[in-house]
């Protein structure tokens, strides 16, 4: 599927058939995983390194499991972000990785564009597992797979993404993916958390949950980090929850059977109410985690066949 | 002796085919059909233009303090390759140029190169720290051409007022990096669609006019002279245009990236295109071109900010801002002649006579008896910019890979050939 690309650095730039192919491939892996079978010969003898400059349990574990189910040798490297010269660490690490003859490199970094920089310096195929406030492509893919499996399609659906759009790499990847695949996307945030020029990405922007959620098929909530309160972008957690937290009252603005998603980890009582998050009829949050493994298997599979 | 070249001298308005004779470092004669003295060394290039050596009114030298980025010797080499014979150096080095002895030192170091006159700016505030006024009078006496805190904007309105007012007594300009610091802090690109797509911390373009508006008011209040460097937005240019119409002592320059490139040059996190101020939208770029055409912009400066590979091979937001600009100054500016926006005379004026007058320094003219600081270039010949292969140490050019039309063939300092 990737005659064009060696790496997966972003959703932006992918074409609908490429996204569709990855989702189809992931769909097969869902079935494989559920059947309890494995396909350990696919990446046998290949080395996958999880290089995480930011803490993450969920994404790292998901990649680790995906790699192991395909038979790769998986190594986890956590790099302290407290070291004085982060930049040197990044390029020095690239040199180390080349020496180790790593085949697949999964990178999470706090700076936008860090995986692009690494991709220029390492021989491995680089998979962006979240870079700064830029993109988180596998999250976008797993969200799309979750929606597609439940609704049968992406085209024509109305998806509302709510919360800290400004700092969200998840939002950017989802916006690119969903608009590319023909969904209608709305973003809902207080003006201080809405990035400038966002409508140029093909979305409609709202500052009120009541207006933004109207007729939505999918309500996608984003995590609000505590430092946003300290930097004055939002006055307080309780004020945020009052206007932008998802509870059953606000969810009622959406379609009656609208589904709720969250990339995790959740701040219960800040951006989402437990009653909504844990509602088995409405919440897709657990399913998202399952899809995460399948999507990452699909990405590893297709990149390992890509141009070397 | 230069034979059959096109002589362009904005100071006198001369634009004619002719000859120019140099004797003992001084322009002895110029004009059409000069007689050829015996034993004269002839320089002749078909289609070439001879103009005064360029006067670059804004460059960082790296020395003192950042010799790994650039030294005075390497900057002089790059300047010569760019046709520059006089250069005004920013004071935000380590140590900052905030002491009369350092001003004299820089002047002397320039003379030592034999190829480049260095005109030092001195700091407005001690250590360029923005807190206490430096000894402006003593610095001026030692030879500082004007005052600036370099790449740092003077944040305090009160200090700006004092500086404008006090420097006025010594007939010196205050040169401001026009960017409201609290809006610019931490930003890596201009706010808008591109920064949003790339997920980069951003600076609203309005950070520039906000500070320009304040400082124009303060110039009016104090009667002082303010100069804005590397102006890059339509709104700031409108304010400056209006201030000039009001006869205030307000001037400005810009740098080639701001009329030749827009923010799209960042592409996918190209750190060589990370500048301060950041590259702007296409609308702002067009406004800068219009400012060059109508004369709102007084000069074009290289805004040379040498950076080492290690300063730039970082994630975009962590990379050091700034571009190398000495070698490409003339060629990129000539690009505006090729695109029909400026006449050759206008372009050369922006690089010689006008900055020279702003700096209050006699340079940048072709006249009998003047030092033979000269630049010979071919306006049509092209060359390819290649980071890593440029003269000098600063290789961080935002024009990497570009083919530019307009090539420096030779540079002379006081009659001695220093390039070509």
XYZ file of C-alpha atoms in Angstrom:
728
model
C 0.000 0.000 0.000
C 2.886 2.337 0.559
C 4.648 2.487 -2.729
C 5.011 6.213 -1.992
C 5.930 6.316 1.646
C 8.627 4.785 3.715
C 7.421 6.360 6.957
C 4.123 7.186 8.632
C 4.736 10.706 9.904
C 1.328 12.293 9.420
C -2.172 11.718 8.107
C -1.971 14.974 6.126
C -0.902 14.044 2.628
C -2.378 10.531 2.630
C -4.933 9.823 -0.087
C -8.302 8.140 0.453
C -7.226 4.771 -1.075
C -4.172 4.662 1.193
C -6.264 5.337 4.280
C -8.927 2.877 3.098
C -6.317 0.192 2.544
C -4.855 0.631 6.036
C -8.314 0.441 7.575
C -9.149 -2.715 5.593
C -5.903 -4.298 6.677
C -6.608 -3.346 10.290
C -10.056 -4.873 9.992
C -8.438 -8.224 9.188
C -6.232 -7.908 12.213
C -9.262 -7.281 14.427
C -10.658 -10.626 13.292
C -7.300 -12.333 13.694
C -6.836 -10.961 17.198
C -10.333 -11.986 18.229
C -9.815 -15.510 16.898
C -6.806 -15.835 19.196
C -4.501 -16.680 16.284
C -1.259 -14.893 15.577
C 0.887 -14.173 12.563
C 4.328 -14.350 14.079
C 6.216 -14.993 10.894
C 5.433 -11.618 9.301
C 8.018 -9.545 11.181
C 10.217 -12.378 12.352
C 13.801 -11.226 12.687
C 12.801 -7.543 12.443
C 13.540 -5.129 15.237
C 10.949 -2.623 16.405
C 12.070 0.078 18.795
C 9.606 2.111 20.810
C 11.399 5.406 21.378
C 9.385 7.485 23.794
C 10.551 10.953 24.814
C 7.224 11.509 26.552
C 5.512 9.225 28.998
C 2.768 7.100 27.539
C 1.501 3.773 28.753
C -1.360 3.213 26.373
C 0.259 3.953 23.031
C 3.562 2.310 23.878
C 1.881 -0.883 25.105
C -0.343 -0.933 22.062
C 2.642 -0.746 19.689
C 4.511 -3.303 21.759
C 1.637 -5.752 21.563
C 1.179 -5.109 17.838
C 4.865 -5.745 17.174
C 4.943 -8.905 19.254
C 1.831 -10.335 17.645
C 3.560 -9.989 14.292
C 6.727 -11.651 15.574
C 9.050 -8.619 15.756
C 11.698 -8.206 18.430
C 10.364 -5.258 20.414
C 12.553 -3.000 22.488
C 11.282 -0.115 24.596
C 13.495 2.907 25.045
C 12.358 5.712 27.290
C 14.498 8.783 27.012
C 14.520 11.225 29.869
C 13.193 14.576 28.781
C 14.883 16.233 31.707
C 18.332 15.956 30.172
C 19.721 19.391 29.533
C 20.254 19.214 25.813
C 17.278 17.457 24.308
C 18.287 18.161 20.740
C 21.623 16.443 21.062
C 19.917 13.468 22.597
C 17.605 13.193 19.609
C 20.343 13.096 16.988
C 22.713 11.057 19.116
C 19.918 8.570 19.579
C 19.441 8.420 15.815
C 23.078 7.440 15.394
C 22.697 4.766 18.061
C 19.609 3.365 16.389
C 21.367 3.099 13.051
C 24.138 1.159 14.734
C 21.538 -1.203 16.211
C 20.041 -1.813 12.758
C 16.527 -1.085 13.832
C 13.879 -1.779 11.156
C 10.852 -0.014 12.567
C 11.069 2.987 14.823
C 8.051 4.205 16.769
C 8.629 7.727 18.089
C 6.802 9.913 20.531
C 8.253 13.343 21.180
C 7.064 16.555 22.810
C 8.141 18.677 19.849
C 6.202 19.000 16.610
C 8.284 17.701 13.716
C 10.736 15.637 15.795
C 9.863 12.379 13.958
C 10.431 14.172 10.620
C 13.898 15.129 11.789
C 14.632 11.572 12.914
C 13.305 10.179 9.645
C 15.988 12.168 7.824
C 18.708 10.633 9.958
C 17.761 7.018 10.568
C 17.554 4.129 8.155
C 14.503 2.591 9.841
C 10.910 3.226 8.838
C 9.650 5.869 11.274
C 6.157 5.793 12.744
C 4.985 8.937 14.481
C 3.348 7.976 17.783
C 2.532 11.604 18.597
C 4.698 14.696 18.090
C 4.041 17.848 20.067
C 0.858 19.476 18.900
C 1.260 18.278 15.324
C -0.126 14.793 14.639
C -0.838 11.387 16.106
C -1.575 9.401 12.951
C -2.246 5.963 14.448
C -4.765 7.528 16.823
C -6.545 9.048 13.832
C -6.589 5.672 12.112
C -7.875 3.800 15.144
C -10.598 6.365 15.706
C -11.645 6.042 12.078
C -11.655 2.251 12.278
C -13.767 2.371 15.421
C -16.290 4.656 13.732
C -16.306 2.710 10.476
C -16.938 -0.606 12.228
C -19.814 0.811 14.262
C -21.454 2.990 11.614
C -20.420 1.049 8.533
C -18.943 4.125 6.842
C -17.134 7.411 7.328
C -18.590 9.341 4.451
C -21.439 11.668 5.313
C -21.149 11.271 9.089
C -21.133 14.365 11.260
C -18.270 14.204 13.763
C -17.856 16.826 16.478
C -14.402 17.111 18.054
C -14.570 18.985 21.343
C -12.007 20.469 23.681
C -8.445 21.714 23.483
C -8.134 21.784 19.689
C -5.201 24.208 19.887
C -2.858 21.748 21.592
C -4.289 18.500 20.252
C -2.356 16.325 17.834
C -5.237 13.858 18.011
C -7.590 16.529 16.700
C -5.298 17.381 13.785
C -4.899 13.771 12.685
C -8.630 13.172 12.989
C -9.488 16.341 11.086
C -7.207 15.390 8.191
C -8.383 11.791 8.118
C -12.098 12.367 8.471
C -12.294 15.253 6.004
C -10.237 13.228 3.513
C -12.680 10.339 3.850
C -15.758 12.502 3.356
C -17.011 13.035 6.903
C -18.289 16.409 7.991
C -16.206 17.656 10.897
C -16.962 20.289 13.482
C -14.573 21.498 16.131
C -15.874 22.933 19.387
C -13.654 24.844 21.798
C -13.469 28.051 23.786
C -11.887 30.740 21.560
C -8.611 30.582 23.504
C -8.206 26.894 22.661
C -9.210 27.225 18.998
C -6.229 27.457 16.635
C -6.101 30.284 14.136
C -7.034 29.390 10.566
C -8.605 26.078 11.577
C -11.479 26.374 9.108
C -8.946 26.254 6.272
C -8.544 22.578 7.202
C -12.101 21.976 6.055
C -13.940 22.046 9.372
C -16.657 24.200 10.906
C -15.723 25.933 14.156
C -18.065 26.413 17.129
C -17.675 27.944 20.561
C -20.798 26.411 22.085
C -21.553 22.754 22.715
C -25.263 23.307 22.137
C -24.744 24.553 18.572
C -21.778 22.395 17.729
C -23.261 19.080 18.838
C -26.553 19.514 16.996
C -27.171 16.460 14.774
C -23.744 14.994 15.480
C -23.327 11.245 14.913
C -20.060 11.062 16.818
C -18.874 13.158 19.752
C -15.124 12.999 20.167
C -13.801 14.468 23.405
C -10.194 15.601 23.931
C -8.103 15.614 27.040
C -7.597 19.003 28.727
C -4.203 19.254 30.357
C -3.899 20.935 33.704
C -1.227 23.388 32.551
C -3.831 25.105 30.359
C -5.452 26.377 33.523
C -2.139 27.704 34.843
C -1.320 29.555 31.634
C -4.625 31.416 31.682
C -6.154 29.832 28.577
C -8.999 28.547 30.736
C -9.838 30.160 34.077
C -10.643 26.969 35.995
C -11.536 23.298 35.635
C -15.043 23.800 36.931
C -15.725 26.620 34.502
C -14.414 24.453 31.678
C -16.607 21.528 32.662
C -19.647 23.776 32.953
C -19.369 24.918 29.341
C -17.326 22.281 27.533
C -17.425 19.118 29.631
C -19.554 16.330 28.177
C -22.392 15.236 30.427
C -25.706 13.635 29.520
C -27.358 17.031 29.332
C -24.994 18.281 26.607
C -24.906 14.908 24.879
C -28.655 15.287 24.405
C -27.945 18.072 21.852
C -26.443 15.458 19.531
C -28.372 12.765 17.661
C -30.321 10.459 20.001
C -27.977 7.532 19.422
C -24.795 9.544 19.022
C -21.622 7.743 20.091
C -18.929 9.084 22.405
C -15.176 8.721 21.965
C -12.096 9.791 23.914
C -8.427 9.098 23.096
C -7.621 8.644 26.782
C -6.453 9.041 29.390
C -9.608 10.770 30.582
C -9.912 13.573 33.119
C -13.225 12.588 34.600
C -15.157 15.621 35.732
C -13.051 17.992 33.614
C -13.868 17.165 30.014
C -16.147 14.174 30.483
C -18.622 12.960 33.051
C -18.272 9.350 34.245
C -21.909 8.560 33.514
C -21.274 9.267 29.820
C -17.810 7.743 29.635
C -18.985 4.467 31.145
C -22.317 4.161 29.322
C -21.955 0.887 27.372
C -24.581 1.930 24.838
C -22.974 5.238 23.952
C -19.268 5.015 24.769
C -16.756 3.565 22.285
C -13.807 4.260 24.548
C -12.939 0.631 25.313
C -13.358 -0.357 21.680
C -10.907 2.363 20.682
C -8.219 0.630 22.716
C -8.874 -2.693 20.986
C -8.784 -1.056 17.559
C -5.493 0.587 18.514
C -3.649 -2.710 18.485
C -5.169 -3.806 15.172
C -4.414 -0.488 13.477
C -0.817 -0.554 14.646
C -0.425 -4.098 13.353
C -1.719 -2.897 9.983
C 0.719 0.032 9.938
C 3.693 -2.164 10.870
C 2.630 -4.704 8.269
C 2.343 -2.216 5.433
C 5.505 -0.266 6.293
C 7.537 -3.445 6.539
C 6.561 -4.095 2.920
C 7.327 -0.533 1.859
C 10.386 0.674 -0.030
C 13.527 -0.139 1.906
C 40.809 50.443 -14.399
C 37.298 49.212 -15.154
C 36.589 49.380 -18.860
C 33.223 49.594 -20.591
C 31.015 48.749 -17.648
C 27.649 50.126 -16.644
C 28.323 52.574 -13.829
C 25.460 52.910 -11.369
C 25.721 55.375 -8.532
C 22.498 56.187 -6.699
C 24.103 59.044 -4.719
C 24.691 61.072 -7.884
C 22.019 59.431 -10.028
C 24.678 58.305 -12.511
C 23.697 55.407 -14.754
C 25.888 55.262 -17.849
C 28.300 53.060 -19.705
C 31.815 54.136 -19.042
C 35.106 53.548 -17.317
C 36.341 54.007 -13.781
C 39.933 54.523 -12.801
C 41.314 53.662 -9.368
C 44.630 55.024 -8.196
C 46.092 54.171 -4.788
C 42.803 53.006 -3.381
C 40.936 56.126 -4.440
C 38.560 56.645 -7.347
C 40.715 58.856 -9.585
C 38.281 59.361 -12.409
C 35.095 58.022 -13.910
C 32.968 58.648 -16.952
C 32.570 57.637 -20.575
C 35.639 57.001 -22.682
C 38.446 57.735 -20.240
C 41.909 57.525 -21.668
C 43.729 54.400 -20.628
C 46.841 55.129 -18.584
C 49.923 53.021 -19.128
C 50.396 50.019 -16.851
C 46.755 50.121 -15.812
C 45.330 46.759 -14.737
C 42.222 46.311 -16.839
C 38.985 44.781 -15.583
C 36.449 44.195 -18.295
C 33.272 42.117 -18.195
C 30.625 42.141 -20.873
C 27.279 43.318 -19.467
C 28.598 43.911 -15.959
C 27.488 46.640 -13.576
C 29.902 48.535 -11.351
C 28.327 50.062 -8.280
C 29.523 51.215 -4.878
C 30.403 48.452 -2.425
C 27.223 47.475 -0.594
C 26.433 48.887 2.838
C 24.697 46.269 4.964
C 22.976 47.978 7.849
C 22.151 44.912 9.924
C 24.232 41.799 10.522
C 25.316 39.647 13.426
C 28.961 38.699 13.380
C 29.082 35.831 15.853
C 32.193 37.372 17.326
C 32.604 38.035 20.168
C 30.959 35.127 21.947
C 29.693 32.811 19.214
C 32.845 32.119 17.220
C 31.583 28.628 16.405
C 28.890 30.280 14.320
C 30.935 32.956 12.620
C 34.076 34.952 13.214
C 34.801 38.446 11.992
C 37.234 36.944 9.480
C 34.675 34.475 8.126
C 31.947 37.133 8.062
C 34.301 39.389 6.105
C 34.880 36.589 3.598
C 31.119 36.091 3.176
C 30.523 39.847 2.960
C 33.117 40.216 0.199
C 31.500 37.375 -1.716
C 28.221 39.272 -1.433
C 29.695 42.573 -2.649
C 29.487 44.146 0.822
C 32.288 46.485 1.885
C 30.658 48.186 4.873
C 28.578 46.481 7.509
C 26.776 47.611 10.645
C 27.198 44.955 13.336
C 24.588 44.193 15.977
C 25.639 44.530 19.601
C 23.861 41.533 21.161
C 27.025 39.478 21.276
C 28.743 38.042 24.343
C 29.812 40.363 25.810
C 27.238 42.832 24.501
C 28.701 45.945 22.876
C 27.773 48.218 25.764
C 31.193 49.673 26.557
C 33.118 52.296 24.532
C 36.209 50.056 24.444
C 34.217 47.319 22.706
C 32.973 49.767 20.080
C 36.560 50.749 19.319
C 37.609 47.113 19.311
C 35.010 46.186 16.699
C 36.026 49.083 14.469
C 39.645 48.015 14.746
C 38.828 44.368 14.054
C 37.069 45.479 10.894
C 40.125 47.397 9.757
C 42.292 44.351 10.428
C 40.317 42.330 7.906
C 41.346 44.764 5.182
C 38.141 43.952 3.365
C 35.297 45.148 5.527
C 34.500 48.329 7.409
C 32.600 47.415 10.561
C 30.287 50.082 11.896
C 29.293 49.009 15.389
C 25.857 49.494 16.805
C 25.959 49.842 20.549
C 23.478 48.475 23.059
C 20.575 50.635 24.217
C 20.606 48.899 27.564
C 23.433 47.277 29.498
C 24.048 43.706 28.328
C 21.133 44.308 25.913
C 19.160 43.224 28.962
C 16.355 45.731 28.604
C 16.702 47.126 32.115
C 19.247 49.916 32.501
C 20.295 52.438 29.889
C 23.848 52.006 28.578
C 26.240 54.969 28.363
C 24.843 56.207 25.102
C 26.922 59.380 24.987
C 30.247 57.674 25.568
C 29.348 54.895 23.168
C 28.426 57.426 20.507
C 31.685 59.254 21.062
C 33.576 55.984 20.637
C 31.993 55.520 17.229
C 28.675 53.719 17.668
C 26.501 54.504 14.639
C 23.197 53.967 16.422
C 21.674 52.064 19.335
C 19.804 48.804 19.427
C 19.396 45.742 21.586
C 19.760 43.613 18.464
C 17.364 40.718 18.152
C 15.707 41.678 21.426
C 12.886 44.180 21.406
C 13.090 46.898 24.024
C 10.038 45.916 26.015
C 9.623 48.757 28.474
C 7.765 51.774 27.123
C 9.379 53.965 29.711
C 12.913 52.925 28.753
C 12.117 53.357 25.076
C 10.941 56.858 25.796
C 14.096 57.654 27.725
C 16.359 56.133 25.100
C 14.698 58.023 22.232
C 14.808 61.223 24.159
C 18.396 60.875 25.392
C 19.859 59.566 22.124
C 18.272 62.517 20.347
C 20.749 64.767 22.151
C 23.595 62.810 20.547
C 21.858 62.763 17.155
C 21.603 58.983 17.130
C 18.802 56.680 16.109
C 17.233 53.980 18.228
C 16.892 50.795 16.196
C 14.116 48.502 17.321
C 13.358 44.820 16.672
C 9.617 45.398 16.334
C 7.911 42.496 18.024
C 5.825 42.812 21.175
C 7.751 40.396 23.430
C 4.898 38.931 25.458
C 3.025 38.040 22.267
C 6.147 36.673 20.582
C 7.455 34.624 23.485
C 7.966 30.974 22.612
C 6.567 31.393 19.105
C 8.193 29.722 16.116
C 5.975 30.676 13.170
C 3.375 33.258 12.218
C -0.060 32.459 13.593
C -2.391 31.098 10.950
C -3.240 28.062 8.886
C 0.321 26.827 8.371
C 1.293 27.012 12.059
C -1.981 25.281 12.895
C -1.317 22.473 10.415
C 2.215 21.937 11.682
C 1.201 22.286 15.322
C 3.807 24.975 15.943
C 3.670 27.580 18.707
C 2.871 30.798 16.904
C 3.188 34.564 17.002
C 0.341 36.733 15.738
C 1.457 39.053 12.931
C -0.097 41.849 15.022
C 2.858 41.611 17.436
C 4.767 43.778 14.943
C 2.381 46.711 14.385
C 1.564 46.792 18.109
C 5.148 47.668 18.979
C 5.611 49.870 15.923
C 2.533 51.893 16.898
C 3.835 52.396 20.428
C 7.279 53.459 19.316
C 5.983 55.864 16.679
C 3.977 57.557 19.437
C 7.064 57.710 21.597
C 9.116 59.181 18.746
C 6.470 61.853 18.406
C 6.482 62.480 22.143
C 10.242 62.769 22.429
C 11.266 64.112 19.040
C 13.667 61.178 18.854
C 14.473 59.098 15.789
C 13.343 55.495 15.641
C 14.296 52.913 13.041
C 12.458 49.606 12.702
C 14.454 46.623 11.510
C 13.338 43.803 9.227
C 9.789 45.072 8.897
C 7.644 42.241 7.600
C 3.950 43.077 7.870
C 1.484 45.176 5.898
C 0.085 46.766 9.047
C 3.462 47.910 10.352
C 4.298 49.391 6.950
C 1.014 51.309 6.926
C 1.876 52.812 10.303
C 5.378 53.747 9.155
C 4.054 55.233 5.919
C 1.640 57.395 7.893
C 4.363 58.449 10.341
C 6.595 59.520 7.462
C 3.727 61.539 6.015
C 3.559 63.284 9.395
C 7.268 64.139 9.102
C 8.246 62.081 12.104
C 11.801 60.768 12.314
C 10.731 57.215 11.536
C 12.616 54.920 9.171
C 12.794 51.205 8.509
C 14.550 48.440 6.664
C 13.654 44.955 5.617
C 15.620 41.861 4.678
C 15.487 39.695 1.519
C 13.535 36.769 3.073
C 10.609 39.075 3.800
C 10.109 40.180 0.199
C 11.252 36.972 -1.467
C 9.801 34.204 0.696
C 6.605 33.564 2.571
C 5.838 31.147 5.386
C 5.377 28.265 2.943
C 9.187 28.073 2.806
C 8.937 26.285 6.163
C 7.439 23.342 4.287
C 7.717 20.361 6.586
C 9.684 21.814 9.481
C 12.631 23.310 7.534
C 14.545 25.015 10.321
C 16.649 27.095 7.894
C 13.412 28.966 7.199
C 12.918 29.686 10.897
C 13.635 33.393 11.214
C 12.928 36.171 13.657
C 10.485 37.720 12.908
C 9.001 34.579 11.382
C 8.222 34.413 7.670
C 4.785 35.824 6.941
C 1.775 35.239 4.740
C 1.877 35.967 1.009
C -0.213 39.118 1.570
C 2.409 40.490 3.923
C 5.190 39.602 1.499
C 3.423 41.570 -1.222
C 3.042 44.515 1.154
C 6.801 44.473 1.770
C 7.416 44.557 -1.989
C 5.024 47.524 -2.217
C 6.949 49.205 0.607
C 10.181 48.824 -1.362
C 8.560 50.225 -4.489
C 6.990 53.307 -2.893
C 10.014 54.080 -0.725
C 8.391 53.454 2.654
C 11.228 51.014 3.249
C 14.488 52.944 3.423
C 16.984 50.125 3.045
C 17.493 46.418 2.516
C 19.807 44.741 5.011
C 21.113 41.188 5.079
C 19.860 40.530 8.624
C 22.675 37.979 8.683
C 22.258 35.672 11.690
C 24.834 32.897 11.390
C 23.875 29.610 13.019
C 25.725 26.371 13.424
C 24.262 23.065 12.204
C 23.725 22.072 15.832
C 21.619 25.213 16.376
C 19.401 24.200 13.465
C 19.276 20.375 13.521
C 16.611 20.388 16.178
C 12.851 20.087 16.250
C 11.516 23.302 14.696
C 10.364 25.059 17.866
C 13.701 24.368 19.567
C 15.897 25.395 16.641
C 17.583 28.796 16.792
C 15.932 31.411 14.570
C 17.920 33.342 11.976
C 19.297 33.015 8.488
C 22.664 33.618 6.859
C 22.239 36.552 4.493
C 25.493 38.189 3.431
C 26.230 36.197 0.290
C 22.676 36.329 -1.070
C 21.852 39.979 -0.240
C 22.509 41.449 -3.683
C 21.216 38.525 -5.751
C 17.878 38.229 -3.967
C 17.360 42.002 -4.086
C 18.161 42.045 -7.815
C 15.380 39.464 -8.098
C 12.957 42.344 -7.555
C 14.448 44.028 -10.631
C 13.967 40.891 -12.713
C 10.379 40.602 -11.549
C 9.790 44.180 -12.665
C 9.102 45.709 -9.262
C 12.220 47.843 -8.885
C 14.583 49.587 -11.255
C 18.230 48.608 -10.982
C 18.935 52.103 -9.665
C 16.297 51.698 -6.918
C 17.630 48.292 -5.917
C 21.223 49.523 -5.692
C 20.117 52.596 -3.748
C 18.451 50.369 -1.137
C 21.769 48.553 -0.702
C 24.229 51.451 -0.805
C 23.343 55.108 -0.624
C 20.242 54.889 1.546
C 21.634 52.683 4.329
C 24.818 54.736 4.230
C 22.847 57.915 4.917
C 20.862 56.215 7.697
C 24.104 55.205 9.357
C 25.524 58.698 8.920
C 28.586 57.255 7.258
C 30.243 58.405 4.072
C 30.253 55.296 1.939
C 28.340 53.864 -0.911
C 29.138 56.370 -3.631
C 31.067 56.507 -6.891
C 32.783 59.868 -6.849
C 36.191 61.252 -7.642
C 38.303 61.187 -4.512
C 36.131 58.621 -2.707
C 37.655 55.360 -1.459
C 37.383 52.700 -4.148
C 34.911 50.423 -2.367
C 33.335 48.741 -5.348
C 31.097 45.887 -6.354
C 31.124 44.451 -9.858
C 28.205 42.188 -10.659
C 26.371 40.705 -13.575
C 22.629 41.275 -13.234
C 21.637 38.337 -15.441
C 24.101 35.604 -14.669
C 22.706 32.929 -12.356
C 24.105 30.751 -9.611
C 22.769 28.124 -7.281
C 22.653 28.688 -3.527
C 23.961 25.658 -1.716
C 24.065 25.548 2.071
C 27.372 24.021 3.040
C 29.219 25.465 0.065
C 28.846 29.194 0.749
C 31.790 31.431 1.632
C 32.030 32.090 5.389
C 30.934 29.919 8.277
C 27.228 30.790 8.395
C 25.608 28.258 6.051
C 22.048 28.501 7.337
C 20.534 30.173 4.307
C 16.765 30.118 3.889
C 17.435 30.217 0.126
C 19.123 26.802 0.072
C 18.715 25.132 -3.313
C 17.474 28.259 -5.080
C 18.872 29.467 -8.369
C 19.355 33.222 -8.160
C 19.807 35.567 -11.076
C 22.397 38.247 -10.400
C 25.947 37.343 -9.507
C 28.768 39.228 -7.817
C 31.881 39.046 -10.001
C 34.276 41.004 -7.853
C 34.556 43.183 -4.765
C 37.161 45.851 -4.086
C 37.954 47.451 -0.748
C 39.938 50.673 -0.999
C 41.048 49.601 -4.449
C 42.227 46.139 -3.422
C 40.420 43.171 -4.883
C 38.988 41.143 -1.984
C 36.710 38.824 -3.928
C 36.522 37.366 -7.415
